[in-house]
Short mmCIF file of C-alpha atoms in Angstrom, two decimals:
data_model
loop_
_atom_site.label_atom_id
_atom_site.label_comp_id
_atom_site.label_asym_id
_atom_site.label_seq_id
_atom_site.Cartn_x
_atom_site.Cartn_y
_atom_site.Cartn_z
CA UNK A 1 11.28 -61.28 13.03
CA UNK A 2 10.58 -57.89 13.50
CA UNK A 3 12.94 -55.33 14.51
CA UNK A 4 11.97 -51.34 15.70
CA UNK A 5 14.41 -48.81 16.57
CA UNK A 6 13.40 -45.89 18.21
CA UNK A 7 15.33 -42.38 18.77
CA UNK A 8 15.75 -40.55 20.77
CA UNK A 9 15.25 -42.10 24.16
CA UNK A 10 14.91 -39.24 25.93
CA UNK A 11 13.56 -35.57 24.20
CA UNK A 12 13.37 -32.42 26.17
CA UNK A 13 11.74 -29.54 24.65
CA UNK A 14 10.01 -26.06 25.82
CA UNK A 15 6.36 -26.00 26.57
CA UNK A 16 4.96 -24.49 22.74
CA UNK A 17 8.11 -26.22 20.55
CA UNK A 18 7.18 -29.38 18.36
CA UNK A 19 8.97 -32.38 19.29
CA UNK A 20 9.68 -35.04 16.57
CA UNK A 21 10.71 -38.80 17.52
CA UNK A 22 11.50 -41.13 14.61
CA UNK A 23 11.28 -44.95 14.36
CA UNK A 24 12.60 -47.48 11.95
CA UNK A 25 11.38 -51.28 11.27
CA UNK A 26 12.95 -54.28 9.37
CA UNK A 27 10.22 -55.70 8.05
CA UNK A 28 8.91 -55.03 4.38
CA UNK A 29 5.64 -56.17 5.16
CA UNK A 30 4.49 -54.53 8.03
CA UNK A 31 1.54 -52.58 7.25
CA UNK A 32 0.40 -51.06 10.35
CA UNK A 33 2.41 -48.19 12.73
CA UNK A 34 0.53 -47.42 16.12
CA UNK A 35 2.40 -45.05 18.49
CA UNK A 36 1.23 -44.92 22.33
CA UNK A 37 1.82 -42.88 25.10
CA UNK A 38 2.13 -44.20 28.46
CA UNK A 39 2.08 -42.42 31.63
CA UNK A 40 3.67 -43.51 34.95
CA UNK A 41 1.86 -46.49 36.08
CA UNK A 42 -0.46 -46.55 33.15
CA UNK A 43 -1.06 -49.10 30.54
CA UNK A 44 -0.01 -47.79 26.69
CA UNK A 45 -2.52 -45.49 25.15
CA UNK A 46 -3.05 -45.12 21.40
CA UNK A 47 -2.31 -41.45 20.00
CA UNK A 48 -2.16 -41.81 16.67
CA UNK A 49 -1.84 -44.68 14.20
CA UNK A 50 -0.99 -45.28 10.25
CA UNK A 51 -1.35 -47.61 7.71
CA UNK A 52 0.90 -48.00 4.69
CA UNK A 53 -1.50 -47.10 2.08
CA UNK A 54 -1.51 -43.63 4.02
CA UNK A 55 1.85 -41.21 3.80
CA UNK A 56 0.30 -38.79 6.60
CA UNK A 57 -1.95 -38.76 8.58
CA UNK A 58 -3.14 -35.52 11.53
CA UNK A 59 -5.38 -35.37 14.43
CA UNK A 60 -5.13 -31.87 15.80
CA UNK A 61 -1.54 -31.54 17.26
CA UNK A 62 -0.37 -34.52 16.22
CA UNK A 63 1.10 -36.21 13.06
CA UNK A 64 2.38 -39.02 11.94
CA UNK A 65 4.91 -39.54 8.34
CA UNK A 66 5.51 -42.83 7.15
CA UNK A 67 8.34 -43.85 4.52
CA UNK A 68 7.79 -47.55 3.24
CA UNK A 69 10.94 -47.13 0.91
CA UNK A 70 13.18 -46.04 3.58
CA UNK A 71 11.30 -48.22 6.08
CA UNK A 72 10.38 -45.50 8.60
CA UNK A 73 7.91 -43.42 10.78
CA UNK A 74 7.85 -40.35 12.57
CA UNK A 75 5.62 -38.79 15.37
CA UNK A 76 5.33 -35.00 15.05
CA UNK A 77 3.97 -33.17 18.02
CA UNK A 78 3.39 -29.52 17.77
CA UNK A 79 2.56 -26.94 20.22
CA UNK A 80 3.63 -28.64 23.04
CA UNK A 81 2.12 -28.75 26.64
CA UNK A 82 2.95 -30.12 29.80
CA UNK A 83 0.31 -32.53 29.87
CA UNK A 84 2.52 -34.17 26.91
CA UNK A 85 4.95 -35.33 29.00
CA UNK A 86 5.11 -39.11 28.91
CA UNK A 87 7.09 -42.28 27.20
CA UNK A 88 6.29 -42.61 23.61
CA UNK A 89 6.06 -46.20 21.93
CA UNK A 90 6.56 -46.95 18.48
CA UNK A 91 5.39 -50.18 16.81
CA UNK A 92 4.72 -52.22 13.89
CA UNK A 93 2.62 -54.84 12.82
CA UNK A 94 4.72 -57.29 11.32
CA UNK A 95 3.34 -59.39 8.28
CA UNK A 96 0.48 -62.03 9.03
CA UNK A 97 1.23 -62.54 12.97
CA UNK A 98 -1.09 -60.01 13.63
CA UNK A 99 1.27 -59.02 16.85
CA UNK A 100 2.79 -55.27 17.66
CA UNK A 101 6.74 -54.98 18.20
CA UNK A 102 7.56 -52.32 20.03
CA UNK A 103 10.70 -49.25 20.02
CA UNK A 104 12.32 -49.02 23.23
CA UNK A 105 10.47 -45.84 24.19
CA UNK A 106 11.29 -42.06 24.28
CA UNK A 107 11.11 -39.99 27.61
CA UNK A 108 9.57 -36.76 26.50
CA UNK A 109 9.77 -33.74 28.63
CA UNK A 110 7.85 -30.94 28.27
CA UNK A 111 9.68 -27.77 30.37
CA UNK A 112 7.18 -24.89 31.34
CA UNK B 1 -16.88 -49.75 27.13
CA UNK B 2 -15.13 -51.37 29.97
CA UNK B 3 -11.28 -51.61 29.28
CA UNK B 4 -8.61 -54.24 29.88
CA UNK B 5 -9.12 -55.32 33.26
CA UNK B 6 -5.87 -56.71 35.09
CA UNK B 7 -5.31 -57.86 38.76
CA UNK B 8 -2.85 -57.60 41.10
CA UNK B 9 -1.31 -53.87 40.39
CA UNK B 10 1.35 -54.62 42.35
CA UNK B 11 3.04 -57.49 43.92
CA UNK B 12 6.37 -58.27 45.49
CA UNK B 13 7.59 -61.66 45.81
CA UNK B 14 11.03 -63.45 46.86
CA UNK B 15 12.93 -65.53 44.50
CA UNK B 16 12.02 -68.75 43.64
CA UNK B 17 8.23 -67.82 44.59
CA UNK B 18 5.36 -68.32 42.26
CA UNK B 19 3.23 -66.38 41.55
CA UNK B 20 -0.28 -65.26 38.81
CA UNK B 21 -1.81 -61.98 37.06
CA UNK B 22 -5.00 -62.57 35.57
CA UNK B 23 -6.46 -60.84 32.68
CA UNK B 24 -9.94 -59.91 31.86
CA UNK B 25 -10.10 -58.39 27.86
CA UNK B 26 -13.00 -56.41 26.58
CA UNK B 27 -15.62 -58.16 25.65
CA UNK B 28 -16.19 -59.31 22.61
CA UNK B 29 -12.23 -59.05 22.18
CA UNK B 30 -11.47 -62.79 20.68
CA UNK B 31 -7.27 -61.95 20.25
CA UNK B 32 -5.32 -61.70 23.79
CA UNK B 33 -1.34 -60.80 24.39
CA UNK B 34 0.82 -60.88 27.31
CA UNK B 35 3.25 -58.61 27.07
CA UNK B 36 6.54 -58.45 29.51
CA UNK B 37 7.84 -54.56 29.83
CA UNK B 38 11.03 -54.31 31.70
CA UNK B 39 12.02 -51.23 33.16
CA UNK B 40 13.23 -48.35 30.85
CA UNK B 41 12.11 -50.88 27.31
CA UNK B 42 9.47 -51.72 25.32
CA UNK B 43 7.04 -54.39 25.82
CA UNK B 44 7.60 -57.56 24.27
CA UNK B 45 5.46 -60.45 23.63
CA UNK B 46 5.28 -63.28 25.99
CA UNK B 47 2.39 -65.24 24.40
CA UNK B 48 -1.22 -64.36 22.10
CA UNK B 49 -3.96 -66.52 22.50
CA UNK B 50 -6.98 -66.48 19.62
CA UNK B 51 -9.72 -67.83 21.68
CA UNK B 52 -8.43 -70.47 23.97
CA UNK B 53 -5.96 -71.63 21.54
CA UNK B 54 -2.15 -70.50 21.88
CA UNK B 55 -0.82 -68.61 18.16
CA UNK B 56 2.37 -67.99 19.36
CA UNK B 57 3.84 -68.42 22.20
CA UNK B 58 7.93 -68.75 20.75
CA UNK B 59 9.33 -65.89 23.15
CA UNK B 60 7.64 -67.34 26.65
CA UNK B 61 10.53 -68.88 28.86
CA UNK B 62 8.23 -72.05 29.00
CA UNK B 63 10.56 -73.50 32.12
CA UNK B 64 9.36 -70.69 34.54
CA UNK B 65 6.10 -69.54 32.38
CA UNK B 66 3.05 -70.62 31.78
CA UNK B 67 -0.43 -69.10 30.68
CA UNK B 68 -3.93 -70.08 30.09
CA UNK B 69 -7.11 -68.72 28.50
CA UNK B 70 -9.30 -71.93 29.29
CA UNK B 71 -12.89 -70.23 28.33
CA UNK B 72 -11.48 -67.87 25.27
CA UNK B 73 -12.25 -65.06 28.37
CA UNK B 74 -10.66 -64.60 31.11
CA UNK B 75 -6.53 -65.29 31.22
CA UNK B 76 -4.43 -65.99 33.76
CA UNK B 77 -0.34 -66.03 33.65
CA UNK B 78 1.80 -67.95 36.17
CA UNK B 79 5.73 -67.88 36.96
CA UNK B 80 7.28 -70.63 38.70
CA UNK B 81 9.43 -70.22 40.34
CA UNK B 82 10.43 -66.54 39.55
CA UNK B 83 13.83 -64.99 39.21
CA UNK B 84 14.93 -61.49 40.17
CA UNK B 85 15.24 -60.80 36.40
CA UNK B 86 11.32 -61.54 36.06
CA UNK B 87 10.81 -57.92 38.17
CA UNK B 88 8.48 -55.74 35.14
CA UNK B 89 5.19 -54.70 34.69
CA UNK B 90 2.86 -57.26 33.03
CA UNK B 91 0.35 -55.71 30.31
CA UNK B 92 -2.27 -57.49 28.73
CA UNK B 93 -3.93 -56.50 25.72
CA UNK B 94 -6.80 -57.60 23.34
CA UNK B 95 -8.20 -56.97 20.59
CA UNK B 96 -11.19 -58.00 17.77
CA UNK B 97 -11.26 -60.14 15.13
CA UNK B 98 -8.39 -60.23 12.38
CA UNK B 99 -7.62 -57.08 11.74
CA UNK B 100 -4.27 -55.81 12.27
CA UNK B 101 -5.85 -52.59 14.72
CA UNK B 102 -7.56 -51.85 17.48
CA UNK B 103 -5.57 -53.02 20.39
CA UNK B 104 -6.33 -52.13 23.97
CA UNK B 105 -3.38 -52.32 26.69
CA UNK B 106 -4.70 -53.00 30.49
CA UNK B 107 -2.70 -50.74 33.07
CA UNK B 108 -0.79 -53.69 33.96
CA UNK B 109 0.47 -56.09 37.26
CA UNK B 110 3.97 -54.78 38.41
CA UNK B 111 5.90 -57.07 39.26
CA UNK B 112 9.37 -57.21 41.75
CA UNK B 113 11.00 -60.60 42.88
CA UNK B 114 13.30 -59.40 45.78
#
């Protein structure tokens, strides 16, 4: 099956820096990346997604890359605020099962 | 829209206990997951229901698990009897139609077998 890695698992970075967190998957025919955010005692929220026919894609701070050759993903955040501090999830959609695996998570930090 | 609706938050129970979370999706939302999220991981898939019909269910520890989703609504998902290494938070999720997108995580049942 499908297989995400996720790094780093923990990022700490000062408020206004850009924090990057990459993700790799094993699976040639996933064809769908969401990445969520999830806050302490908080079901996973959706940020930011991509699909493979995309390369980039932005919503305001945020970006996501994807790299079907190399078989991986990267969120981007930029100016960065307190209120960004969280757990970040990567995952894929692998093939037909129409199911998300997930990364193990990164701890950001944003420091004032 | 009303979200992902999940019930207990919380609850502790001993070894060996049973216990249930229940599930209510969005409506409308015909694809439902449990997902098992252990401390400090990701969540992983316990079970997906289309419906009321089970589509996979190859990574639920079917000796202690068990789930339901008799009305292709509401779900409900049972451990009997539990093990310390059960202790996580429970998220269910749904989502519509076939598409690959579009999922919606509940806030979850945390779970701690003492």
């Amino acid at each position: 099956g499908e297989n995400v890695e996720q790094h780093p698992s923990t990022l700490s970075v000062q408020e206004g820096d850009s924090a990057v967190i990459k993700c790799t998957y094993s699976d040639s025919a996933s064809n769908y990346f969401p990445w969520y955010k999830q806050e302490l005692g908080k079901g996973p929220q959706l940020i930011i997604d991509i699909r493979s026919n995309v390369g980039e894609k932005k919503d305001q701070r945020i970006a996501v890359t994807l790299n079907k050759t190399a078989k991986h993903f990267s969120l981007h955040i930029t100016e960065t605020q307190p209120e960004d501090s969280a757990v970040y999830f990567c995952a894929a959609n692998p093939g037909s099962a129409r199911q998300l695996t997930f990364g193990s998570g990164t701890q950001l930090t944003v420091l004032p | 829209e009303a979200g992902v609706a999940q019930s207990p938050r919380y609850k502790i129970i001993e070894k060996r206990q049973s216990v249930a979370f229940w599930c209510n999706p969005i409506s409308g939302h015909a694809t439902l997951y449990w997902y098992q999220q252990i401390l400090g991981q990701g969540p992983k898939l316990l079970i997906q229901f289309q419906n009321n019909g089970v589509v996979d269910d190859s990574q639920l520890p079917k000796d202690r698990f068990s789930a339901e989703r008799l009305k292709g609504v509401d779900s409900t998902l049972k451990i009997q009897p539990a093990k310390l290494e059960d202790s996580a938070v429970y998220l269910c999720a749904s989502k519509q139609g076939q598409a690959r997108y579009g999922y919606t995580f509940g806030s979850g049942t945390r779970l701690t077998v003492v």
